Coordinates of C-alpha atoms in Angstrom, one line a residue:
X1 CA 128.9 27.6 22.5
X2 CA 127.2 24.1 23.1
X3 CA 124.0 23.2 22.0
X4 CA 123.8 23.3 26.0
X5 CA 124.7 26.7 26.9
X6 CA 122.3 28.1 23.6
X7 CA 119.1 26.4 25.6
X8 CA 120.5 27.9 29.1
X9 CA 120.5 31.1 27.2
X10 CA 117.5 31.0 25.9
X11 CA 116.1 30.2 29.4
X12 CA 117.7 32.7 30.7
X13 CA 116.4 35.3 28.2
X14 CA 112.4 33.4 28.2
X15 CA 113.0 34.4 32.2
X16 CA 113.6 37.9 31.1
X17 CA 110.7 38.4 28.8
X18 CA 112.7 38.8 25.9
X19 CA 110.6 36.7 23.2
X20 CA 112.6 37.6 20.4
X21 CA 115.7 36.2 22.1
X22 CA 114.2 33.5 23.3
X23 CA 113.1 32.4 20.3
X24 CA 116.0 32.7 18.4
X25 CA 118.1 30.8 20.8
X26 CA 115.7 28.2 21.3
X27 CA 115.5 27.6 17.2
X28 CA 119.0 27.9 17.1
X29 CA 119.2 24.8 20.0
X30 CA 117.1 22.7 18.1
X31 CA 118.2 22.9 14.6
X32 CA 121.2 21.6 16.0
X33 CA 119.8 18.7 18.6
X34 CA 116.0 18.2 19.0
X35 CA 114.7 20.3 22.5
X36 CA 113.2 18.4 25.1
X37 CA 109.5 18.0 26.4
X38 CA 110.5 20.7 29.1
X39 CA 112.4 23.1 26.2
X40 CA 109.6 22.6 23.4
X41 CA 106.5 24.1 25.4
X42 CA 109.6 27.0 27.0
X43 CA 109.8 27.1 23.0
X44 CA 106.3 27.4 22.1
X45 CA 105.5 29.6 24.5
X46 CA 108.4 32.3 23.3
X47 CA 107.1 32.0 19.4
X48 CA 103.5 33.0 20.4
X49 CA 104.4 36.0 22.3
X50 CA 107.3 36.6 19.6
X51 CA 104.0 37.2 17.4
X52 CA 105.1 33.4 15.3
X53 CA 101.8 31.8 15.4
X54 CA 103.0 29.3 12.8
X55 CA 106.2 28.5 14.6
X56 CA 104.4 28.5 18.0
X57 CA 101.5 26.0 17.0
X58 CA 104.6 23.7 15.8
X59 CA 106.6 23.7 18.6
X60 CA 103.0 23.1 20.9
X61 CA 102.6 20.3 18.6
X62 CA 105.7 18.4 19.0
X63 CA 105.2 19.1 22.8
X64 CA 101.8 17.3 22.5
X65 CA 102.8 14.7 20.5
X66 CA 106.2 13.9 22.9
X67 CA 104.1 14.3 25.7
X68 CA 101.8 11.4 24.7
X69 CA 104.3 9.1 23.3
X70 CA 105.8 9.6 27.3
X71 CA 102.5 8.4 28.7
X72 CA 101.6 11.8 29.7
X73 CA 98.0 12.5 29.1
X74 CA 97.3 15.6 31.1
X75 CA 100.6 17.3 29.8
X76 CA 99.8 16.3 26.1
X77 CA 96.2 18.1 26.7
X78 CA 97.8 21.1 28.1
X79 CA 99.6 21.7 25.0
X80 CA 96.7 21.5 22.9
X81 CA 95.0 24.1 24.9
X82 CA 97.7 26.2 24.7
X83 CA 97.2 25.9 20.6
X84 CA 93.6 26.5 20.9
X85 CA 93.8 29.3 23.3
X86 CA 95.7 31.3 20.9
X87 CA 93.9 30.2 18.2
X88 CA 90.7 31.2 19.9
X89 CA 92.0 34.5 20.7
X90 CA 92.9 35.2 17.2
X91 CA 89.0 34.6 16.1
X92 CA 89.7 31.5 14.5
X93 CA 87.4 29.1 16.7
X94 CA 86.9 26.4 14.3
X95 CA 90.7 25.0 14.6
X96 CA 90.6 26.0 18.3
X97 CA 87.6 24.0 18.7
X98 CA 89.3 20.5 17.0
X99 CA 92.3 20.8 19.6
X100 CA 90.3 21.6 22.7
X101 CA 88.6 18.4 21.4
X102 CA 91.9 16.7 21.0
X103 CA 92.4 17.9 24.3
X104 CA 89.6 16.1 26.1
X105 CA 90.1 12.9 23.9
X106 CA 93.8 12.4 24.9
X107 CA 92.3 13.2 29.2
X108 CA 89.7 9.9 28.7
X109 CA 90.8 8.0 32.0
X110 CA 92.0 11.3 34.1
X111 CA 89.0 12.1 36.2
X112 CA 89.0 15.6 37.4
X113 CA 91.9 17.6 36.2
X114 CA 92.5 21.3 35.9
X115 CA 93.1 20.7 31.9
X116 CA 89.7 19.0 31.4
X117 CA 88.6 22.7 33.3
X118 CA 90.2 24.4 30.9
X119 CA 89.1 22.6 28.0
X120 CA 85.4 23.5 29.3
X121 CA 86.8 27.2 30.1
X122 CA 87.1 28.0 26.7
X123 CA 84.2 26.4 25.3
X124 CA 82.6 28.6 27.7
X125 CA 84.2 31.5 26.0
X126 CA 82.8 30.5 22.4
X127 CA 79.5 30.0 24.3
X128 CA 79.5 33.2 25.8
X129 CA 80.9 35.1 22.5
X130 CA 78.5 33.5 20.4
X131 CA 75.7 35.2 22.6
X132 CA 74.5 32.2 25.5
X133 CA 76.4 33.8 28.5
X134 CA 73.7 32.6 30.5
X135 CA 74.4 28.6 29.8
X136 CA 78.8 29.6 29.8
X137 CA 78.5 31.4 33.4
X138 CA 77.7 28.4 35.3
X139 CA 80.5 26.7 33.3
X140 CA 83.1 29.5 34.4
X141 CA 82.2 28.9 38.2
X142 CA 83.2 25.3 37.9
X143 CA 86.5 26.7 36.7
X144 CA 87.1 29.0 39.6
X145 CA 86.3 26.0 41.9
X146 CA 88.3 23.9 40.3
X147 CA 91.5 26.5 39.7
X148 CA 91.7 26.8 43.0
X149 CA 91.1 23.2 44.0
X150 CA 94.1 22.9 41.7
X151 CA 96.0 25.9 42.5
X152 CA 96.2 26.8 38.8
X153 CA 96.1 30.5 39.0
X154 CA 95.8 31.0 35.4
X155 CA 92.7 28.9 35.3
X156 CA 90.8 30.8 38.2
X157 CA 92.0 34.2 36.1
X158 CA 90.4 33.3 33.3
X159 CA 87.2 31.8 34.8
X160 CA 86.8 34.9 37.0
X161 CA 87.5 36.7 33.8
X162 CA 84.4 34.9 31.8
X163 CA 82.5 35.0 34.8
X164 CA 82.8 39.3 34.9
X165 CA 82.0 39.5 30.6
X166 CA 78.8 36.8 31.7
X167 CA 77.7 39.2 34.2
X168 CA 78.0 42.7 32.2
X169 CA 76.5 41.0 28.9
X170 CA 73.1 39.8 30.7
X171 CA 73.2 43.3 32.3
X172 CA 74.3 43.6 35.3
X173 CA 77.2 45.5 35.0
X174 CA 77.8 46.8 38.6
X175 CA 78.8 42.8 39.6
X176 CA 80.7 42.1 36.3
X177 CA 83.2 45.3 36.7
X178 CA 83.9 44.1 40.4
X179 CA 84.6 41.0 39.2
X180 CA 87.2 42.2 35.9
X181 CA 89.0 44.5 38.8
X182 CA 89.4 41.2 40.8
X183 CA 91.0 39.6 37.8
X184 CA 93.6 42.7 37.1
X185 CA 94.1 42.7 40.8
X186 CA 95.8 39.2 40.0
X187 CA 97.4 40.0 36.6
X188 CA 99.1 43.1 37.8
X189 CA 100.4 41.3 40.8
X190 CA 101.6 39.3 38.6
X191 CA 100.3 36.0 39.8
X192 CA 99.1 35.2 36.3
X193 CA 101.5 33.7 33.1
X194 CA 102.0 36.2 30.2
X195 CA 100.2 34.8 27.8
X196 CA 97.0 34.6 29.9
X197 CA 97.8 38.2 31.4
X198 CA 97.7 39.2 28.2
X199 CA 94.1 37.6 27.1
X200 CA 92.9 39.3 30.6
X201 CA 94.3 42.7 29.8
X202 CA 92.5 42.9 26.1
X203 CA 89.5 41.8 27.4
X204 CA 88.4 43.3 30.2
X205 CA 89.4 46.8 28.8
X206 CA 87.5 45.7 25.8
X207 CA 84.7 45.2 28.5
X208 CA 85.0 48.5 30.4
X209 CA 84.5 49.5 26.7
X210 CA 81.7 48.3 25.8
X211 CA 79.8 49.5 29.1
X212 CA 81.4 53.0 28.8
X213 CA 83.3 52.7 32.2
X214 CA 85.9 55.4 30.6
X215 CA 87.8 55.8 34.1
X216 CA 88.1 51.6 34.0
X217 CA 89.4 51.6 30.1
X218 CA 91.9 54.5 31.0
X219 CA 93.4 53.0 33.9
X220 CA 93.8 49.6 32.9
X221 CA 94.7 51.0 29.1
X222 CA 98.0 52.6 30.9
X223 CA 98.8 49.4 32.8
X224 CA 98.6 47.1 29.6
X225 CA 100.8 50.1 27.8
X226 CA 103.2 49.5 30.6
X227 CA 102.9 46.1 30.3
X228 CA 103.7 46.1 26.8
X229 CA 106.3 48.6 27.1
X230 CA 108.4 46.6 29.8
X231 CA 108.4 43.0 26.6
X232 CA 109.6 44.9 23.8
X233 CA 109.4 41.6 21.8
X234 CA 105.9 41.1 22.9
X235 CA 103.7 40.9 19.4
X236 CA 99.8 39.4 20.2
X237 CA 98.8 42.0 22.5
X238 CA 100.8 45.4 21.5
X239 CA 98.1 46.2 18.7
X240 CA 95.5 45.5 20.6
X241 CA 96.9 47.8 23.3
X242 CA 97.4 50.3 20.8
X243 CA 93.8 50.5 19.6
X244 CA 92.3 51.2 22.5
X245 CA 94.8 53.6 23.9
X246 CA 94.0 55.3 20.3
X247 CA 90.6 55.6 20.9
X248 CA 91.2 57.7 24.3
X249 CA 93.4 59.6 22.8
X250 CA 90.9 60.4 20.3
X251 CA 88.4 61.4 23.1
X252 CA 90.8 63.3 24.8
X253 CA 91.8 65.5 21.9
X254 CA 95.6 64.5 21.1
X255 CA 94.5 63.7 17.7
X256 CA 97.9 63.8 15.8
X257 CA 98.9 61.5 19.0
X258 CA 96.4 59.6 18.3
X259 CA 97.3 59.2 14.6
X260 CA 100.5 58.0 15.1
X261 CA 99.4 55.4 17.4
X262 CA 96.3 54.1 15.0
X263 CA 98.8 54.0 12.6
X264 CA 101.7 52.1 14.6
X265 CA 98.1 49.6 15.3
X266 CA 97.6 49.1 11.7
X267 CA 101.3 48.1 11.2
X268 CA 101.5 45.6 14.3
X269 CA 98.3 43.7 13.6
X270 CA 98.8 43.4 10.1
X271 CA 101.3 41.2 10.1
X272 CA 103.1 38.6 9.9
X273 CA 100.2 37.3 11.5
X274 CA 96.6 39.5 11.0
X275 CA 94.9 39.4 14.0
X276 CA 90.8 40.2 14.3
X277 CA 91.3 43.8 15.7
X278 CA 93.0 45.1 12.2
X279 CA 89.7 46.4 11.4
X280 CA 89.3 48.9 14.6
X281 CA 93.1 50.0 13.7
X282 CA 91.8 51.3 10.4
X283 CA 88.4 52.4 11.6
X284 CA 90.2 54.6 14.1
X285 CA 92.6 56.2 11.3
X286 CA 88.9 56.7 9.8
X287 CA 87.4 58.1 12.4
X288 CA 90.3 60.5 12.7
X289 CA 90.7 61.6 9.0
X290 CA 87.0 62.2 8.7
X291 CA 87.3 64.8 11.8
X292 CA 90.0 66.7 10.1
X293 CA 88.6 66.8 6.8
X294 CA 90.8 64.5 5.0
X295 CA 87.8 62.6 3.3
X296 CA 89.0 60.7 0.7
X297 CA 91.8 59.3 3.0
X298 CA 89.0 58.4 5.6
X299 CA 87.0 56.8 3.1
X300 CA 89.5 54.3 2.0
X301 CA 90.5 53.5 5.8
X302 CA 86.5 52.7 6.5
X303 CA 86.9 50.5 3.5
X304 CA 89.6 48.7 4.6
X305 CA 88.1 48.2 8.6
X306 CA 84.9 46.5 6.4
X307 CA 87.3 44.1 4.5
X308 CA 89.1 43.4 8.0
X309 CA 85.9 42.8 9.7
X310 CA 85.3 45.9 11.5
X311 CA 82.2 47.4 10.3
X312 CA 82.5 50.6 9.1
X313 CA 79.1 52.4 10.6
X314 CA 78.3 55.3 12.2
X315 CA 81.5 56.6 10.9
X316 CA 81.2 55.9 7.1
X317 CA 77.5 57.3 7.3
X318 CA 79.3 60.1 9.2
X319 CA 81.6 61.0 6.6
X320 CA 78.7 61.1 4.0
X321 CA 76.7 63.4 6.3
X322 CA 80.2 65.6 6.5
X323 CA 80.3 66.0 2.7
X324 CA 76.7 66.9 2.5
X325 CA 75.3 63.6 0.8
X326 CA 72.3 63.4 3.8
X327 CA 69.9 61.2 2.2
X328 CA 72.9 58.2 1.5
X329 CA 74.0 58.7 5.5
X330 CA 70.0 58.4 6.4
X331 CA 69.6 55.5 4.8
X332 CA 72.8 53.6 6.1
X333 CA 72.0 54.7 9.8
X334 CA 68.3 53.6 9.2
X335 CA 69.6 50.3 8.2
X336 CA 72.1 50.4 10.9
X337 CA 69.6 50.9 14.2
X338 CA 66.8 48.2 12.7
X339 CA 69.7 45.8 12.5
X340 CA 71.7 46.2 15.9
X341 CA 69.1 44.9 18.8
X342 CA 71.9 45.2 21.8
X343 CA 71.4 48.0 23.9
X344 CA 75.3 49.0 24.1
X345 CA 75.7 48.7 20.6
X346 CA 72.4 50.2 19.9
X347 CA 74.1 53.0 21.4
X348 CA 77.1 53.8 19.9
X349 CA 75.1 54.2 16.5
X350 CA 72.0 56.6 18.2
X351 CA 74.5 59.7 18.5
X352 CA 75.3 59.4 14.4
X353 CA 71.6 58.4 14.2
X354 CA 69.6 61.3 15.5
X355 CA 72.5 63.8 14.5
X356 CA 71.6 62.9 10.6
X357 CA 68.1 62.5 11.1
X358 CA 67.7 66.1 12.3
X359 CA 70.1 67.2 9.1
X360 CA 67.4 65.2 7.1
X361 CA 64.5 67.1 8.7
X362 CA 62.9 64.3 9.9
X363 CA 63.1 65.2 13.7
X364 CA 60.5 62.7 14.6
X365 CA 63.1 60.2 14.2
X366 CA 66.0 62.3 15.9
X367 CA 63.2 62.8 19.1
X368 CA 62.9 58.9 18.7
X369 CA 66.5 58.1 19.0
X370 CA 67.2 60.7 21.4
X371 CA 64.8 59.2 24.1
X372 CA 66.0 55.7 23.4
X373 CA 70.1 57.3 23.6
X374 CA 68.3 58.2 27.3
X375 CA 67.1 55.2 28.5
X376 CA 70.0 53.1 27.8
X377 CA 72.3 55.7 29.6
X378 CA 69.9 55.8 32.7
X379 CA 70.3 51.8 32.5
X380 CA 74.2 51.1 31.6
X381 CA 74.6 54.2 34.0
X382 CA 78.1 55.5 32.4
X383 CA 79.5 59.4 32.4
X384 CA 80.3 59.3 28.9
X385 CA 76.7 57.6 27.7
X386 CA 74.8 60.4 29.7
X387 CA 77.1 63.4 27.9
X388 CA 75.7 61.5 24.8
X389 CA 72.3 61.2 25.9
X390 CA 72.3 64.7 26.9
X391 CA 74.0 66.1 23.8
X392 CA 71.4 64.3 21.8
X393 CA 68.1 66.0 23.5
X394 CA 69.9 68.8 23.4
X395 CA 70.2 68.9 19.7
X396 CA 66.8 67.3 19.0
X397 CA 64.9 70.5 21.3
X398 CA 67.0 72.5 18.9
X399 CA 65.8 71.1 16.0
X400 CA 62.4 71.6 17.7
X401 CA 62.6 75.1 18.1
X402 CA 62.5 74.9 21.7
X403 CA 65.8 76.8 22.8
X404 CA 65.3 76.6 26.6
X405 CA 65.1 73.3 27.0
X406 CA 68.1 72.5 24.4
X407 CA 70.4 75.1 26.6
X408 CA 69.1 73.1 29.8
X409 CA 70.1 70.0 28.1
X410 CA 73.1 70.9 26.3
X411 CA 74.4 72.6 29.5
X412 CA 74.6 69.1 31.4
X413 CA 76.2 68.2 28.3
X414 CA 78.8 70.7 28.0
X415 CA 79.5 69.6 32.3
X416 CA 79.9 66.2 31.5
X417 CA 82.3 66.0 28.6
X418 CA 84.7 68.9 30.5
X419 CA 84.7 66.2 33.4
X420 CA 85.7 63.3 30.7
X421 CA 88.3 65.7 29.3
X422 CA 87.0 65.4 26.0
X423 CA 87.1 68.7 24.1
X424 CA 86.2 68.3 20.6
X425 CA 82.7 67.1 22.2
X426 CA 82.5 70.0 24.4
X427 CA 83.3 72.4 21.7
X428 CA 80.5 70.6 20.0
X429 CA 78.2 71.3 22.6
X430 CA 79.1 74.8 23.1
X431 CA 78.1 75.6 19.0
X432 CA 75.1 73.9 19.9
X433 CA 74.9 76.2 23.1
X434 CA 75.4 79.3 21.4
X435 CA 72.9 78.5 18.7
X436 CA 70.3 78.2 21.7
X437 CA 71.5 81.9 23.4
X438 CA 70.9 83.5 20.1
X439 CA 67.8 82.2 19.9
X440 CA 66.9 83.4 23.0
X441 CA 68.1 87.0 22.4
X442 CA 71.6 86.8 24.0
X443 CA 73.7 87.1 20.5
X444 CA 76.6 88.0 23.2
X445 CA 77.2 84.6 24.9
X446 CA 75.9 83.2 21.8
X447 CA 79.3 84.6 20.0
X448 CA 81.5 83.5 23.1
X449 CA 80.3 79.7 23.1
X450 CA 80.6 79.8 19.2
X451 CA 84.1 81.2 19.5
X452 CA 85.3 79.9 21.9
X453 CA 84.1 76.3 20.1
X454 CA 86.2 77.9 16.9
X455 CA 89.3 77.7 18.8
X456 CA 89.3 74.5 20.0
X457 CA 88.2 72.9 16.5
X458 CA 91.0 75.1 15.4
X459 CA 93.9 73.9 18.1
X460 CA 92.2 70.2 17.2
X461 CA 92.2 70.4 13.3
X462 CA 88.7 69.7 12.8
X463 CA 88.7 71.7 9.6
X464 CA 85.1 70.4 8.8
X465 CA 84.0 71.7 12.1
X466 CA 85.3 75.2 11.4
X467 CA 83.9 75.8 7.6
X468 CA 80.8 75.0 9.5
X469 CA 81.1 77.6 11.9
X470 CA 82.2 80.2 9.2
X471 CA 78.8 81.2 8.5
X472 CA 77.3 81.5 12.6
X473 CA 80.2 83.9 13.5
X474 CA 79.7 86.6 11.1
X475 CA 81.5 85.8 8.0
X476 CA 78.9 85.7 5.4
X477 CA 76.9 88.6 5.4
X478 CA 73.6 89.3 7.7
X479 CA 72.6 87.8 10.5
X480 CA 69.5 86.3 11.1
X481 CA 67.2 86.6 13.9
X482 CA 65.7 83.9 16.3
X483 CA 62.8 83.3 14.6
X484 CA 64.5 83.4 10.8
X485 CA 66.6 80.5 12.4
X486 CA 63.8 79.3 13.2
X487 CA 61.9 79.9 9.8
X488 CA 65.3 78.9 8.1
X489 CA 65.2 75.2 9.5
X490 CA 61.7 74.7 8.7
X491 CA 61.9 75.1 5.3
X492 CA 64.7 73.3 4.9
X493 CA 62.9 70.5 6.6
X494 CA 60.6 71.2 3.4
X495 CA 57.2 72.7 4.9
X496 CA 55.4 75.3 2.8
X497 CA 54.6 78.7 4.6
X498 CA 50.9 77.2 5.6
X499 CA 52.7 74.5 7.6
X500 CA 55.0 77.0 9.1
X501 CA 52.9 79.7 10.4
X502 CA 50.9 76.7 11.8
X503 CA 53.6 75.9 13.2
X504 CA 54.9 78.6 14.6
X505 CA 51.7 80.4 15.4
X506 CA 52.6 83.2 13.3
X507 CA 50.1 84.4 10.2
X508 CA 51.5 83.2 6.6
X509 CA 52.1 86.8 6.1
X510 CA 54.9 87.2 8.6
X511 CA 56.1 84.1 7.6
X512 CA 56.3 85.4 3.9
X513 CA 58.3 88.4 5.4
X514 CA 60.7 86.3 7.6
X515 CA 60.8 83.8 4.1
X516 CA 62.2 87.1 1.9
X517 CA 64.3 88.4 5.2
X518 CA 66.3 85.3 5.1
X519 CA 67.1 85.2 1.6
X520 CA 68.2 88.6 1.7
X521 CA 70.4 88.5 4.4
X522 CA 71.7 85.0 3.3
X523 CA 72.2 86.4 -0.4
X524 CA 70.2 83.3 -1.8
X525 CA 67.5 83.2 -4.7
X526 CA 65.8 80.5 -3.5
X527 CA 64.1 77.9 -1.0
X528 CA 66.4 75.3 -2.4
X529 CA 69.1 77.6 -2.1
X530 CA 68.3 78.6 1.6
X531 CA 68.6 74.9 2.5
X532 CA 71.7 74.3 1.2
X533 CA 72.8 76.9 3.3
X534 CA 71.3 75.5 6.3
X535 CA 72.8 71.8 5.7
X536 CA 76.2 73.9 5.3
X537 CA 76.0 76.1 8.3
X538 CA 75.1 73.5 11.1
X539 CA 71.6 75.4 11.1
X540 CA 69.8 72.1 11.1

């Protein structure tokens, strides 16, 4: 074939959305005869979504550099954009910055232009990333004006884009999730370029995300899968699809799923080029190995999400709760909640939070962060933040030795995570559930919720979950009474029998007598002892 008939190919193929093709063809046109101005952006543009970020920023290059020497300013700046864009999308604003600033030099003369928009576009982005969306909202306006003064369609996407993240970050998340629907409305029309259909994908599931709009993230997830699924050759935004459809799948109990897609993450956004998301990929094969007891493997995935810049908490401190070292996972989520001020990130750490506190016995702090957990789900208003929030008081009235209100509580809960079709966090609930019934006398629908909890933990492989249970169905020997439990988990919480029959009402006596009950029943010699078998139990 002509050099000719390789570039028509590779037109042909670009038009198809098969990168790889593309790119190859393209590559093999101009090792032979140098593309054109026209062929070298076509070129560009199939290297980037090839995954070549090298090759891509090369081929932009020439295209920037061919477009000036032609005494085409505007073009030239579009082409450094395009560098920076992906640059900028990778994390790596520094470099993005210098050709966004390239950018504007080479548009000195142009007057209004949609480039000199986008140039201000994505310095609104670093704006609003770097925590001013107030000062980068007012920015991204301009750019919807001006996108559609210009009828550049991928600039009014991405403006309406910033404008919706602007909008949920300063709080008002009702307006910002109108506006990211608006944006997909456009993207899965397809009225929007792939690269930039790609950005808006990732980013507003990653905002449905972080406001805990669950229905949003699964919906869009499946359109970016099908997305993805219909480029084979597409590379920048497969991981990052992959990740979050993980996470769901995580949620909704397809855990060996789930698994294989983290892993298939890891893989894809490790290389060739290693994008900023690596670190969830491995945090999520984490979070997973820690549920099914594989500790040591979990540990060394949590170390390597910290080295990729994911950091590693609540599920590290997690994992050191799950193999009984309490005091190392206090101090970590201590650390953790004095650190994080944002509300939404404030409360993905509250669930690990009070859960650890209350296993430390300081239920002060566990009715501290529970309350907080509360408020911030009234405010971000999200299903999934209210099962936490409810799951959490429940728990902490537990912990109090207040049953009825824990079963009031923890039945919301168990109602809200069926309706998010997340059953590992039911289960959960319904442990926590039957803890309260036997409490209140009812050891029959206390031995349903608990078993019917073992089953699912079985059916999941949440091997940690089920040694736990071990104990509250029966297998060791004697069972305690309501107010042994109750006895139980203050001592473990370390009060003396004074401080408990103050507690409690009861004479030290009867506490004395409940004291020797439980440590024959339990087959324990001790007070030290007896704890142990609390921590090991799920008793506190």
């Amino acid at each position: 074939m002509t050099t000719v008939d390789v570039v028509e190919q590779a037109r042909a193929s670009l038009a198809q959305r098969s990168w790889g093709e593309a790119y190859r063809l393209f590559a093999a046109a101009d090792a032979t005869s140098p593309l054109d101005l026209d062929d070298l952006e076509r070129f560009g543009l199939a290297a980037y979504l090839s995954g070549l970020d090298e090759e891509s920023t090369l081929a932009w290059s020439r295209a920037h550099r061919e477009a000036i020497r032609r005494g085409e300013p505007r073009r030239a700046a579009r082409n450094a954009v395009s560098i920076g864009s992906g640059l900028l999308f990778r994390g790596e604003t520094a470099p993005a910055g210098g050709w966004f600033a390239r950018a504007e030099r080479v548009l000195e003369g142009c007057g209004d232009c949609a480039e000199r928009a986008w140039t201000r576009v994505w310095d609104a982005f670093v704006r609003m990333w770097g925590g001013d969306p107030g000062r980068a909202e007012s920015v991204f306006a301009d750019g919807v004006a001006l996108g559609r003064r210009f009828d550049d369609s991928d600039l009014v996407t991405m403006s309406l884009l910033g404008q919706g993240m602007c909008r949920i970050m300063v709080g008002d998340v009702a307006a910002g999730v109108v506006l990211l629907d608006e944006v997909m409305v456009g993207v899965t029309a397809g009225e929007v370029s792939p690269m930039h259909a790609g950005i808006a994908y990732c980013t507003v599931i990653a905002g449905c995300s972080e406001v805990f709009d669950l229905r949003r993230a699964r919906q869009w997830t499946a359109a970016l899968a099908r997305w993805c699924d219909d480029q084979p050759d597409l590379v920048p935004y497969r991981g990052n699809c992959l990740v979050h459809r993980c996470e769901l799948m995580q949620l909704a109990g397809a855990w060996s799923d789930a698994m294989a897609v983290a892993r298939q993450a890891c893989d894809h956004l490790s290389g060739p080029v290693t994008w900023d998301t690596l670190g969830s990929a491995y945090y999520q094969v984490g979070e997973l190995q820690r549920l099914r007891g594989e500790f040591t493997e979990a540990e060394e995935s949590y170390r390597r999400a910290g080295e990729s810049g994911r950091r590693p908490e609540p599920g590290l401190a997690l994992l050191r709760l799950a193999q009984g070292r309490v005091d190392l996972a206090a101090g970590v989520l201590r650390r953790a909640v004095n650190e994080t001020l944002e509300p939404p990130a404030r409360s993905r750490i509250l669930p690990a939070y009070v859960e650890t506190m209350i296993a430390s016995g300081d239920v002060v702090s566990a009715r501290a962060g529970a309350e907080e957990l509360g408020r911030i789900a009234e405010i971000l208003n999200a299903p999934y933040l209210r099962a936490r929030a409810s799951s959490a008081e429940g728990a902490v009235s537990l912990a109090e030795g207040d049953p009825r209100s824990a079963l009031r509580a923890l039945r919301v809960a168990c109602v809200a995570w069926r309706d998010l079709d997340a059953p590992y966090e039911t289960a959960r609930v319904q442990v926590m559930i039957g803890l309260a019934c036997g409490e209140l006398g009812d050891p029959e629908t206390s031995a349903l919720e608990i078993g019917g909890a073992r089953k699912v933990f079985e059916l999941l492989g949440a091997a940690p979950d089920i040694e736990r249970l071990d104990g509250l169905l029966g297998r060791r020997s004697g069972r305690l009474t309501g107010r042994e439990v109750q006895v139980l988990r203050a001592l473990a919480s370390g009060k003396t029998n004074r401080a408990i029959a103050s507690e409690l009402g009861l004479s030290e006596k009867t506490v004395a007598r409940h004291v020797s009950n439980t440590f024959a029943k339990l087959g324990v010699p001790s007070r030290a002892a007896a704890t142990a078998y609390a921590y090991e139990n799920g008793l506190i």
